Structure formats: C-alpha cells, structure tokens
XYZ file of C-alpha atoms in Angstrom:
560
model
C 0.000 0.000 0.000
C 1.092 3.182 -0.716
C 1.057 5.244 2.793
C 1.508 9.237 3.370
C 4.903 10.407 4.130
C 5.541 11.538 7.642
C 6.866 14.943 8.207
C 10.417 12.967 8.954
C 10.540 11.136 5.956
C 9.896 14.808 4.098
C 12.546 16.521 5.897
C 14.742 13.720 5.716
C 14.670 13.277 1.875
C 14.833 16.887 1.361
C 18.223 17.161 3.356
C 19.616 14.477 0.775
C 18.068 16.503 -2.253
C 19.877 19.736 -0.783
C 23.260 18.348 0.577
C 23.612 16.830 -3.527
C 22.598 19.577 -4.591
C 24.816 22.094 -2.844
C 22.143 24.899 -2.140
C 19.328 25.175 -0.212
C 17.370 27.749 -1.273
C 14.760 25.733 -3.324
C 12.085 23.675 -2.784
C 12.484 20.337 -4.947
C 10.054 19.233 -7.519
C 10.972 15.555 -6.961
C 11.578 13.190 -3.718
C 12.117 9.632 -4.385
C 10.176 6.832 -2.052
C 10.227 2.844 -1.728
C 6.438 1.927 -1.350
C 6.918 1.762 2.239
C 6.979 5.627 2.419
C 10.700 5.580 3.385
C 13.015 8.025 1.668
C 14.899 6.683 -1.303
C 18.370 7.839 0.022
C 19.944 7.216 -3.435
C 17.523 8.206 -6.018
C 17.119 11.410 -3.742
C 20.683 11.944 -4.008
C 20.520 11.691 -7.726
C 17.260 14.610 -7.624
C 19.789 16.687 -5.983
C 22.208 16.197 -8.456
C 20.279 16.661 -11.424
C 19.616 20.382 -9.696
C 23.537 20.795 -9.627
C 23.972 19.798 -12.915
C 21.388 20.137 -14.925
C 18.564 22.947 -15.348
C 16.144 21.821 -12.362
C 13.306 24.461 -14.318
C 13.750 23.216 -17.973
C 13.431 19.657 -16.677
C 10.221 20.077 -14.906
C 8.900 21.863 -17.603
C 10.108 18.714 -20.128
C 8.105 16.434 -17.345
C 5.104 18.609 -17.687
C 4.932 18.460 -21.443
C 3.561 14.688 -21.216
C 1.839 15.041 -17.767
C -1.765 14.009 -19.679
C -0.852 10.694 -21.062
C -2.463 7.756 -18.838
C 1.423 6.686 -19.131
C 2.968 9.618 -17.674
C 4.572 8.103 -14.235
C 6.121 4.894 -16.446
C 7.750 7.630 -18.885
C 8.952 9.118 -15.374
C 10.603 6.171 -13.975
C 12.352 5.229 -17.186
C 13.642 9.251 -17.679
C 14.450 9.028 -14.281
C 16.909 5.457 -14.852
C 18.287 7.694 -18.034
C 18.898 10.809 -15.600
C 20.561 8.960 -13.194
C 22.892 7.311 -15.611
C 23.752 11.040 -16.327
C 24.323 12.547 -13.437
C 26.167 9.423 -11.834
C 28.754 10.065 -15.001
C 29.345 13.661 -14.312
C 29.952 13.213 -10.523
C 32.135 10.261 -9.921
C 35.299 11.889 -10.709
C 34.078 14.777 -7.848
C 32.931 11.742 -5.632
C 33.919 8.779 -6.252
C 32.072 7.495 -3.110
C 28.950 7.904 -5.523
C 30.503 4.488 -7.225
C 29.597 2.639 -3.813
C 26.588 4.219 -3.122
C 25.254 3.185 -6.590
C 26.318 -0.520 -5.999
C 24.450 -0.551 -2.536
C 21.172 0.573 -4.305
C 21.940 -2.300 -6.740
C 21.809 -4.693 -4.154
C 19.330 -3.375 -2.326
C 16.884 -3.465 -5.138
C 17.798 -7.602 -5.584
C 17.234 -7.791 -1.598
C 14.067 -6.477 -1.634
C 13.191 -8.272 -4.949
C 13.296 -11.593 -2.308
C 10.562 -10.024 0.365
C 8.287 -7.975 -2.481
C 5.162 -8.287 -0.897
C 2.531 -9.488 -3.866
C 0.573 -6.461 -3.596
C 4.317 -4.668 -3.899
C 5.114 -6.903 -7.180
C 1.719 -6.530 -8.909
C 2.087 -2.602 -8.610
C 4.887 -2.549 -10.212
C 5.108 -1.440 -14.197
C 6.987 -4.582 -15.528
C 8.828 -2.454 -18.629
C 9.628 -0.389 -15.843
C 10.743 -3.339 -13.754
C 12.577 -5.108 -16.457
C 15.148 -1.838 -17.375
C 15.460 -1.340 -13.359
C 16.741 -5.250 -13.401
C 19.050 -4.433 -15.883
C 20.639 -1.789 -15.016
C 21.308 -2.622 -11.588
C 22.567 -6.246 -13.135
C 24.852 -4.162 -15.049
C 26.115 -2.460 -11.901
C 26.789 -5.403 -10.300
C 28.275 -7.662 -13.203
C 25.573 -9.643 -12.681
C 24.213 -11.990 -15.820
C 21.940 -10.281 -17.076
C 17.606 -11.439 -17.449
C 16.275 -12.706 -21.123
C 15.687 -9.599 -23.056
C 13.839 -9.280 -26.045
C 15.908 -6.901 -28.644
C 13.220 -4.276 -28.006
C 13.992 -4.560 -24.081
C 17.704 -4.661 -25.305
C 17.580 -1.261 -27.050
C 15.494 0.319 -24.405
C 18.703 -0.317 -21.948
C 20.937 1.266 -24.383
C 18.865 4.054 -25.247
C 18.663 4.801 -21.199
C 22.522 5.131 -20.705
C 22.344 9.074 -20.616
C 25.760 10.118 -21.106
C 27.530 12.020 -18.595
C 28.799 14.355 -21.354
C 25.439 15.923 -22.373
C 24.515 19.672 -21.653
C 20.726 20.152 -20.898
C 19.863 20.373 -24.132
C 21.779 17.007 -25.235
C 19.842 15.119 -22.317
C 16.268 16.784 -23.168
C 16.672 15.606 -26.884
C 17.677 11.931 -25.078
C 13.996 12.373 -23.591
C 12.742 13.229 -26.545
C 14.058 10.312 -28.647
C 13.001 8.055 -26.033
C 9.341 9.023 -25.629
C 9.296 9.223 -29.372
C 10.435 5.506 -29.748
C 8.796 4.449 -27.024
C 5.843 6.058 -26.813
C 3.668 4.767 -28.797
C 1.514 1.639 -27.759
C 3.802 -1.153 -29.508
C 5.114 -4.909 -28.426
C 6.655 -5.012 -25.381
C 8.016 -8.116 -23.257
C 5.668 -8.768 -20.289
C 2.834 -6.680 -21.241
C 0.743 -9.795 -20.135
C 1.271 -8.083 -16.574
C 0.266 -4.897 -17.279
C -2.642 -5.687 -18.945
C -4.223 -8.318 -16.977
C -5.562 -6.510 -14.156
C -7.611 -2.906 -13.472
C -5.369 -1.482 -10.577
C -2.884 1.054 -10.977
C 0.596 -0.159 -10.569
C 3.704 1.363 -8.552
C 7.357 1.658 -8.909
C 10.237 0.254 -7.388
C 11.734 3.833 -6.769
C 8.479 5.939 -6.265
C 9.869 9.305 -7.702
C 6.737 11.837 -6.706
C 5.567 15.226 -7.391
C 5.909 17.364 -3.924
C 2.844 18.461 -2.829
C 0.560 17.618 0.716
C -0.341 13.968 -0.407
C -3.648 14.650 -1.413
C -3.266 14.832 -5.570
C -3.259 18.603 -5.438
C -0.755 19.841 -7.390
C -0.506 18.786 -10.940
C 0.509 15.451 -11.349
C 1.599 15.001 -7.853
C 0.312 11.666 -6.429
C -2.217 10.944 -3.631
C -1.100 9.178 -1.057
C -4.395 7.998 0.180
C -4.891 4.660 0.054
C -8.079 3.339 -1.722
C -8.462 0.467 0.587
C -11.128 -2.250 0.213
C -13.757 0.062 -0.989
C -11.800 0.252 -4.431
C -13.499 -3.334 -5.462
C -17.568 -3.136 -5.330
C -18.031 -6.451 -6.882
C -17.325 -7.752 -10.550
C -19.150 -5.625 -13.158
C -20.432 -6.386 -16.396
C -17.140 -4.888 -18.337
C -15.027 -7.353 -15.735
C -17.101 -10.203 -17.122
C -16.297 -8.872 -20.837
C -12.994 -8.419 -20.451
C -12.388 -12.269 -19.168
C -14.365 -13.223 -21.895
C -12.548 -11.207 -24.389
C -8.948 -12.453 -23.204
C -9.761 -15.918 -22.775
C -12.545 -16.906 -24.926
C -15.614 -18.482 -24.202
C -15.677 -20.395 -21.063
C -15.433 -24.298 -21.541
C -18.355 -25.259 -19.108
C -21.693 -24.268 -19.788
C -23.505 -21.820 -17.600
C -25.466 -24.048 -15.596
C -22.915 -26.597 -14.570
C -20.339 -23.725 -13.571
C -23.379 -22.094 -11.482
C -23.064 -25.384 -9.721
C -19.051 -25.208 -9.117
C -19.503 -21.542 -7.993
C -22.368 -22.349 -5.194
C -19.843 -25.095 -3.860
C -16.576 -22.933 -4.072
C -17.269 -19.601 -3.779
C -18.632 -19.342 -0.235
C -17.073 -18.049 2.837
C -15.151 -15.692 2.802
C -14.423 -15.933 -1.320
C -18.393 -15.139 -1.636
C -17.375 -12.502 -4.073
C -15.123 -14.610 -6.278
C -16.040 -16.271 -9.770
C -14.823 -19.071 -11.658
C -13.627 -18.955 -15.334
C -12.822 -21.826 -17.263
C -10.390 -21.364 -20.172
C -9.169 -23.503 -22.962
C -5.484 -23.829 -23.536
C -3.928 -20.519 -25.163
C -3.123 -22.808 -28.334
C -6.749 -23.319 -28.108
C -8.076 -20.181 -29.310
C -8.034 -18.458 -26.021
C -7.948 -14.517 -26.740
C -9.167 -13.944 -29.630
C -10.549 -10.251 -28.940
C -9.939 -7.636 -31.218
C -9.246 -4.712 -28.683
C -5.439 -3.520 -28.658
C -4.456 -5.037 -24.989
C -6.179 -8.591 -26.177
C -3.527 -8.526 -28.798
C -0.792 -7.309 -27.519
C -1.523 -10.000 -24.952
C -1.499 -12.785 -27.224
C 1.855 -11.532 -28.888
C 3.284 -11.494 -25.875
C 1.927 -15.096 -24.803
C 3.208 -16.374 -28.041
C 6.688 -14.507 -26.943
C 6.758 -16.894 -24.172
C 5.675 -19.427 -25.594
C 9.084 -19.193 -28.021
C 10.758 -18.684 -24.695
C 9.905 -22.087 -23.295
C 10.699 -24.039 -26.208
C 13.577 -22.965 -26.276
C 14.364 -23.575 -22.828
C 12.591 -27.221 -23.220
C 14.927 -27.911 -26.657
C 18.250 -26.402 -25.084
C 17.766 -28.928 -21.984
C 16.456 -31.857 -24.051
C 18.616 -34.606 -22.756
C 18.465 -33.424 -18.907
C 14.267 -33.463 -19.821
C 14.631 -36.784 -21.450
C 16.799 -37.981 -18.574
C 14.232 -36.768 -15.701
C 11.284 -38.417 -17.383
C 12.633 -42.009 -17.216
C 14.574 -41.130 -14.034
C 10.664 -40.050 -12.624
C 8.733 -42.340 -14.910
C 10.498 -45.349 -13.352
C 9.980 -43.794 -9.743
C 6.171 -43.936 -10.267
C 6.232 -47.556 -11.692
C 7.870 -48.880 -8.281
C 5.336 -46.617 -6.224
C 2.519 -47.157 -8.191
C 2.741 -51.075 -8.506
C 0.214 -51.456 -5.497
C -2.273 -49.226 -7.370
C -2.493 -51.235 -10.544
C -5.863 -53.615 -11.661
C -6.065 -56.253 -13.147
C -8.321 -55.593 -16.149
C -10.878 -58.592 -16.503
C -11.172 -60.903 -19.446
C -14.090 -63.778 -19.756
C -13.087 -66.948 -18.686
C -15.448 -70.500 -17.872
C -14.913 -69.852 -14.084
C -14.393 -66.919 -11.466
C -17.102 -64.140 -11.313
C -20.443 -64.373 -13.153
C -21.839 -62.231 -15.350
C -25.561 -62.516 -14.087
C -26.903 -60.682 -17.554
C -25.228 -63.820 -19.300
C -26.177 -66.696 -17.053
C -29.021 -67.457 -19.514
C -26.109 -68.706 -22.063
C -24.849 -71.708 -20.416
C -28.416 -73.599 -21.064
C -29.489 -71.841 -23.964
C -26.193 -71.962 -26.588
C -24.122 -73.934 -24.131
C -21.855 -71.240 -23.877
C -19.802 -71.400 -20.309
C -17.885 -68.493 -20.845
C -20.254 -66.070 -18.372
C -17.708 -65.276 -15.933
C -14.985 -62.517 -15.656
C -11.330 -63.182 -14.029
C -8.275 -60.726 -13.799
C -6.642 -61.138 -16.546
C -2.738 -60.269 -17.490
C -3.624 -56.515 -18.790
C -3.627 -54.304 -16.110
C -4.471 -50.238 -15.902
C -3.619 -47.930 -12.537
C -6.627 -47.540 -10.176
C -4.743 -43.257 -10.444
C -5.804 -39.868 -12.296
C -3.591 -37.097 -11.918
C -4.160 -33.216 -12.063
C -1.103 -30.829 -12.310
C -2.081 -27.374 -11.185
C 0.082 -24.423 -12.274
C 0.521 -21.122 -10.172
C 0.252 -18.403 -12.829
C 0.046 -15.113 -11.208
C 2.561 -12.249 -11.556
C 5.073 -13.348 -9.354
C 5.827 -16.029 -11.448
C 6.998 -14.265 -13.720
C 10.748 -14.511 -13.757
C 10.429 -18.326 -13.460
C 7.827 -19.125 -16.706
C 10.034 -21.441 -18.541
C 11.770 -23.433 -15.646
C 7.826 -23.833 -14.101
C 6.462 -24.579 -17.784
C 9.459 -27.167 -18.211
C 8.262 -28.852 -14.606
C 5.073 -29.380 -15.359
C 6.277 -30.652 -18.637
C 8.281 -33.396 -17.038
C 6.024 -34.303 -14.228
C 2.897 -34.902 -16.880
C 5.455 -36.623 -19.139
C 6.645 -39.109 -16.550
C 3.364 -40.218 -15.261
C 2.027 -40.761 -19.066
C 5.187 -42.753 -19.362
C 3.962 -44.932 -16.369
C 0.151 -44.778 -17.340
C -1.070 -42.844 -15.831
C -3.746 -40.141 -17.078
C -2.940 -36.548 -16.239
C -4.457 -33.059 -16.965
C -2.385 -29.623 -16.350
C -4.452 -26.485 -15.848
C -2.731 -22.797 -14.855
C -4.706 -20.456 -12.665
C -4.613 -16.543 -11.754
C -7.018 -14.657 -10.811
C -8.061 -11.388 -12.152
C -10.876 -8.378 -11.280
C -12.310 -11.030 -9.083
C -12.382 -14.432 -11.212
C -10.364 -16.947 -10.673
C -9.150 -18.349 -14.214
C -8.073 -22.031 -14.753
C -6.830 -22.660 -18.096
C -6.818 -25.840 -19.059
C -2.967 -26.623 -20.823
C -2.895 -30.188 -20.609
C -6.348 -32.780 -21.263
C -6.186 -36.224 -20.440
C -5.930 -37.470 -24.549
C -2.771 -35.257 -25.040
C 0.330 -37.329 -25.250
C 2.605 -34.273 -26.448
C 2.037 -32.610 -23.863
C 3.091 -29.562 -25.902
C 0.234 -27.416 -24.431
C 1.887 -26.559 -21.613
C 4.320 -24.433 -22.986
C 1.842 -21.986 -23.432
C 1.956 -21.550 -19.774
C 2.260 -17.483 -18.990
C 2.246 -15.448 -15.785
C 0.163 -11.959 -15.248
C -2.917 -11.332 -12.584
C -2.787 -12.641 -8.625
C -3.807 -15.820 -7.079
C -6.403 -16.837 -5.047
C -4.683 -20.451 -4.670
C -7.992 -21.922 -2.295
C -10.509 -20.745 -4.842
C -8.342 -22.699 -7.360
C -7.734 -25.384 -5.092
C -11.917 -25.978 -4.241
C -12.503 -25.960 -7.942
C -9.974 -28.768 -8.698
C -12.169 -30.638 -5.912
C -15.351 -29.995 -7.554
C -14.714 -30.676 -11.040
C -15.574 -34.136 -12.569
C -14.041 -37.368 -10.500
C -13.638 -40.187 -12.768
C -14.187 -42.739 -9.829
C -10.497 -43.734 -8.983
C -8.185 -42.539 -6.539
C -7.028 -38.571 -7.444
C -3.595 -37.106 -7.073
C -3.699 -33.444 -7.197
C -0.062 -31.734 -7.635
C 0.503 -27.719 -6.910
C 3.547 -25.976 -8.597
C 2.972 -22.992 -5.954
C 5.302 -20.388 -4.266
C 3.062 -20.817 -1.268
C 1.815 -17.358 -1.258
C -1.727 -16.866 -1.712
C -2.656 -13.031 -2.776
C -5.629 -11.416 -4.888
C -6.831 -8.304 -5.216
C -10.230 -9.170 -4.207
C -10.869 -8.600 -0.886
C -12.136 -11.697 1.683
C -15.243 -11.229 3.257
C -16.168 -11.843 6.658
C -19.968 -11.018 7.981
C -19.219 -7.859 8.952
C -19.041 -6.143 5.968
C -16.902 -3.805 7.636
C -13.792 -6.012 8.797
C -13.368 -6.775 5.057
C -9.715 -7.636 4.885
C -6.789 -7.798 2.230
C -6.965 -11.270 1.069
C -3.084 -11.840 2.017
C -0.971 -12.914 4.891
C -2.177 -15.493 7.663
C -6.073 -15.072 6.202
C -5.098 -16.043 2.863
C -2.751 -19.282 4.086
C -5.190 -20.328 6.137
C -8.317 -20.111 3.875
C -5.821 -21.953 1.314
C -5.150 -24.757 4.043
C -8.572 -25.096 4.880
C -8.644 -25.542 1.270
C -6.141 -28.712 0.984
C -8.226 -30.194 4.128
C -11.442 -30.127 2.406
C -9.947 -32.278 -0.409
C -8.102 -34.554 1.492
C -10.895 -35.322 3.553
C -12.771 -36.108 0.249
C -10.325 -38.613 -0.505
C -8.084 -36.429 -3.104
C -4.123 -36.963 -2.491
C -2.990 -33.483 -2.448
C 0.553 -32.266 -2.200
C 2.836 -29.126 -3.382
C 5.808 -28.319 -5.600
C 7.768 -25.665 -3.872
C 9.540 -23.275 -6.273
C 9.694 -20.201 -4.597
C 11.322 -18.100 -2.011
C 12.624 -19.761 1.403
C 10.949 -16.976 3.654
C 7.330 -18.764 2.648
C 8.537 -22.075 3.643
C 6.348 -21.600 7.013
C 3.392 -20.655 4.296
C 4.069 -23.771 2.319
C 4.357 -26.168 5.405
C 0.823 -24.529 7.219
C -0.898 -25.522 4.169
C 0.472 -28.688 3.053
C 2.225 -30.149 6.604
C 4.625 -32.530 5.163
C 3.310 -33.172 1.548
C 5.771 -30.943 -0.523
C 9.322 -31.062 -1.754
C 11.234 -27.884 -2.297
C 12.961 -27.481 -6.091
C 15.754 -25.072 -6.626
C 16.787 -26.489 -10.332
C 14.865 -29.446 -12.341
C 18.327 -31.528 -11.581
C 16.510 -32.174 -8.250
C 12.587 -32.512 -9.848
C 13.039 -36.204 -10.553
C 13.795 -37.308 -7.234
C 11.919 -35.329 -5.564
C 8.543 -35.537 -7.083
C 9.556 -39.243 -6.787
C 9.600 -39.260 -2.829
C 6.612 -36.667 -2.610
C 4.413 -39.048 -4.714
C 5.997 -41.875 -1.800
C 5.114 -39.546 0.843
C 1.283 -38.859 -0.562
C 0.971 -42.773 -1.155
C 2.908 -44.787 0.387
C-alpha cells in the first residue's frame, strides 16, 4: 500500500536533495520513495544532483509536457533510470564514493526483490521493472535477465551520457518518448494488462505536494483500501471473456461449481474456465487482447527454447521419474478382466450356459492391467511467477510426461485470478500425449490459490483414486478482498487469512479422498506458508536436476 509520508521522511529526503545539490534555497520538484513511504536515500541523491547539474526548471517543464498521457509516471521512472545514468557520469570523478553508493542501491533493489510483498510486485510497471533489473545487473556484473531486442535497445537508449549539456539530455527524452511512446510490443505486457489497478514503482519518484493529488501530477497518497473493489461488473465479465474466450463449461454446470466454491469468505469470487492458449483463447480484437497474445506467443518461443536447449536433462528426468512412479505405483495397478469359464459371473449372461451352451459367463483378472490413479497438475500463474515461466512450464512438462510414461492419465491447468475471477486454463487434457500445451503456460494477474484449489475438488471425478499436484510459491494473494460477515472487517486477502483459507482448502480435499501435495519453487521466507498448508506433503525445487527425485519421494510420501 502506498502510505503518506511523515513529516520525517519529508525533511529527511529533502536534506539528501539539498546536501547533492549544494544549495538550499529551493524547494524540490521531486523526492524519491520505496512503497513503504521511506526516503529513497539514493535516487534522492541523484534529484539533488540533477539540480547541480542540470537545469532543475527546464526539466520540470520537459516532465510537464507529457503530464496528460495515462502513461505519464512509467515515462517518469524510465527518464528518471536515463537521468541517473547522467548525473552518476558527471559526478564520480568529484565523488567517487557515488561508485559505492550506486552498488548498494543495486543490491538493495535484488534484496528487496526476495521479500516484495505481492501487492508490492503486482504494482509494479513490468517495462519499468525489467530496465530497473538491468541496469542494476549491469552495476553489479551480474548476468543479465532474457531480453527481447526491443527490451535490449530500451537499456541502451537509457545510458544518458555524462557528457550531455541540458539540451543534449532533453533531446535523449525526446528520442526516447518518441520511440517508445507509442503503444507497440513489449516483453511482459501480459502483466500490465491483466488486471484494473494502478501499478507502482520500485523507486516511487513523486511530485511534492501535501499527499492529497493537489498539485498537478503530484500523487495521492491515500490509500483506496477495500472500498476500491464493489463487486465484478459487467465490463469485468467482458474483459475475461474477451482475453480468454468463451468459457469451456456451460452456464449451468459452472453455477453449480460456484455455489460449492465460492462461499465463505471468497463469496465474491467467480470461476472462469479457459481452454489452452493454443486453443483459441484470446481472440478479442481490442489492442491489450492482442498485444496480450503476442506477448503469450513470446513466451511461448521462450519455453521451447528452454525445453529444446535442456532436451537430454528433460529426457533424462522423465525415465529417471517415470520409473519412480512404476515402483510406487505397482500397489495401485488392476487387473483388467477378461471372460473366462470360471471366477465371477456375469448374471446378464447366465441365460447362455443352457441356452447356446456357452460357459464363458464369468470374468477373471486377466494379465492386462491399468492404474486404479488420475492425476491433475495445477500451475501457479500469477505475476510473481513471472521470472520463473520457462523453468515452471518445463516442470510441469516433465512431471505430466513421466506419469504418461507410467500410465497414468494426467491433466495440467494454470490459474490466476483477475478483477475477481479466478481463471483455470486448461494446458494439458487427459488425450494429449505431447504434452506440448503446456508451454503456453504465462504469468500476469494474482492468485487466489484456495478458490483454485476448491474448484480442482469440484470438477468431474472419474471414480479412482485422485492425485492433485501444486507448482505454488506458497503465497496466496488477490486483489479481491475476503469477506467476513461484517461487511466492515473486510480484509486484504493476504498474509495469515489467505494461508489459512488456502489450508482449509487442501483439508477439504483430502478429507474427500483427493491426495494433495505441493511443488515448492519459490522463495525460502514462505517455507512456514508452504508447510501450514500442506504439513509434510511438498518437496522444495531449486533447479529441475533435483525434480526427478523429488517428485519421486513426494508421490511416496502422498501414497505410500
């Protein structure tokens, strides 16, 4: 949440501002905040440094020239990366302390990449995101993330040079804005687009002004709280439609899933059901709905590539795991019958043995034999995700691979959740033995895992025994809020309320006789989350060089 500044954290980034900027007869136009409200020590530095080198007036004016556009604070943040790549140029050889400070801000950004709070990450502006993650890569000679050649040129175009006059670094912002401007492909825009908040920035580089919007441009720093969602509206129910398609269960049978799931505390929650984005899924006309599926179909390049670089280590995990799940799943197997003169009679048949002399009325076990097991693979595919698509898509790929391999039938579906329905895409059905489907997994929205969870439960049981497996990071969040009777103690559906509701989730299936258990790929500080909900039914993954076994001794665990 963003929170108002106290009067400390004002004065406090103001001395920075000043003490960079040598003077302090001015009032700045700019203080730098993390979303916590704290000051931004070094991005307030570099304010005060653009005011001793630069021409403080002519650049507020420049910021004020675009100040309409609905994407006026993401053309801030970026200027802002370009400024400080200026301004760090001209002042090293006066202080070459600056060289440190700059590398502590690089590593702080990585630290508190680890503890982003989901509400933190789905704020963010992920173009925005993506050229903060390279630069301060770059700073610390770190490798650094997949970047599309668009993303790649953005970087470049970013490295103001220390050499430039004002005039040379407002034609820099000019280039840029007229490059990138314009509403064109970009990497990620999956996360932008799927969902109605507004987002924040890493470094929250404000307008001064009393908190309250009144100055132009100059953010409020009220909070919107829980009264911000009032229910799912008609253009919420279009816009699922439009990005996924037409749900895949008709109206009167998802009625039924939504009277058994969305109660409690998710009373304001709906359930979508979406067919695989090779499928169809998306096919709106509007300009997000295809920039969507351009950059789905980016990803989708991403993780076949990943998949086809990695082919023998895939190859070698699936009959590593396949063979796993034949030892543990010997105990589950039938015998199918076959007729036979003797064992169990068929009573429909009986009449045969006087009427055509025909003994063979009875059924036996015969050699052929089928696993008494169905599988279900459910994907995690909110925003958080996002910087782990093609290692999760390749996991899921394995895991479905391996129990096909040992017989077993399996279906894959990815969930998110997004202006209060919970989508599950279906990537994998039961009669697809390429399994290719689920590299069309993609990341973008939150994730209300127990919603997701209770409508795994409820779908159609094809009368054997069910394993359900989670890829999760154990760390349920939505946007939605969850409800409790008085409508007043609404809370943020995060935290403890959100773990537990997700536990009470796993319960209810395992009580029903489903064999749940969890995938862990995600960040050690929600191990505790992970272990709440799922006690001792998970294995932890770092790299898939570990999936094989582990998966192995979880299935052991959930059946043994």
């Amino acid at each position: 949440m963003i929170k108002k500044r106290t009067t400390g954290n004002e004065r406090r980034a103001r001395n920075i501002i000043w003490n960079a900027a040598g003077r302090y007869d001015m009032e700045p136009a700019f203080m730098a905040y993390f979303p916590d409200g704290t000051p931004d020590y070094y991005f307030d530095m570099v304010i005060g440094l653009v005011y001793k080198w630069l021409d403080a007036d002519k650049l507020e004016t420049f910021f004020d020239s675009y100040s309409s556009d609905r994407r006026s604070d993401e053309f801030d943040a970026f200027l802002w990366l370009g400024l400080e790549n200026c301004v760090y140029e001209k002042e090293f050889s006066e202080r070459p302390v600056i060289d440190k400070m700059r590398t502590d801000r690089a590593e702080l950004f990585f630290k508190n990449q680890q503890t982003l709070s989901r509400q933190q990450m789905m704020y963010q502006s992920m173009p925005v995101y993506t050229q903060q993650e390279i630069r301060w890569s770059e700073i610390l000679g770190r490798r650094a993330p997949l970047m599309s050649a668009r993303e790649k040129k953005m970087a470049e175009s970013l490295r103001f040079s220390g050499k430039l006059d004002m005039d040379g670094v407002t034609e820099e912002m000019e280039r840029f804005l007229f490059d990138y401007g314009e509403k064109k492909e970009r990497s990620h825009i999956i996360s932008r687009v799927l969902r109605h908040e507004r987002r924040r920035k890493d470094s929250l580089i404000v307008r001064t002004g009393t908190g309250e919007g009144n100055h132009p441009r100059a953010v409020s720093l009220k909070h919107a709280g829980l009264g911000r969602f009032a229910g799912i509206k008609e253009e919420d129910t279009g816009y699922i439609k439009e990005i996924f398609g037409e749900c895949r269960i008709p109206e009167r049978e998802l009625a039924l899933i939504e009277n058994e799931v969305c109660t409690g505390g998710n009373e304001m929650c709906r359930l979508y059901f979406a067919e695989s984005g090779t499928a169809g899924a998306g096919e709106g006309k509007s300009m997000e709905a295809l920039e969507i599926r351009k950059s789905r179909d980016l990803q989708r390049d991403r993780s076949e590539k990943y998949i086809s670089e990695r082919a023998a280590l895939i190859r070698s995990s699936i009959r590593t795991l396949s063979a796993h799940i034949d030892t543990i799943l010997s105990s589950y197997l039938k015998h199918l019958p076959e007729k036979a003169k003797a064992g169990r009679i068929r009573p429909e048949l009986a009449y045969r043995i006087k009427l055509v002399n025909d003994s063979a009325v009875f059924l036996k076990d015969g050699d052929e034999t089928e696993p008494e097991i169905t599988a279900d693979i459910l994907l995690d595919a909110s925003q958080s995700r996002m910087h782990s698509q093609e290692a999760l898509s390749s996991e899921a790929y394995i895991i479905a691979k391996s129990l096909m391999t040992a017989g077993i039938p399996v279906r894959v579906y990815a969930f998110r959740s997004i202006r209060g329905y919970t989508v599950i895409e279906t990537l994998k059905d039961t009669d697809d033995r390429e399994c290719r489907g689920i590299l069309s997994y993609y990341s973008g929205g939150w994730n209300r895992d127990s919603v997701a969870i209770r409508a795994m439960g409820a779908m159609e049981r094809f009368g054997n025994k069910r394993i359900l497996l989670i890829l999760t990071d154990a760390n349920p969040n939505d946007s939605a809020p969850f409800i409790t009777k008085d409508a007043l103690t609404n809370r943020e559906y995060e935290g403890a309320a959100a773990v537990k509701d997700t536990a009470d989730a796993v319960k209810e299936l395992r009580e029903e006789g489903i064999k749940v258990g969890a995938v862990f790929f995600g960040n050690p500080a929600h191990l505790g989350n992970v272990q709440q909900i799922y006690g001792n039914e998970y294995v932890q993954i770092r790299r898939n060089e570990q999936l094989a076994q582990g998966v192995g001794d979880l299935l052991l665990k959930m059946l043994g």
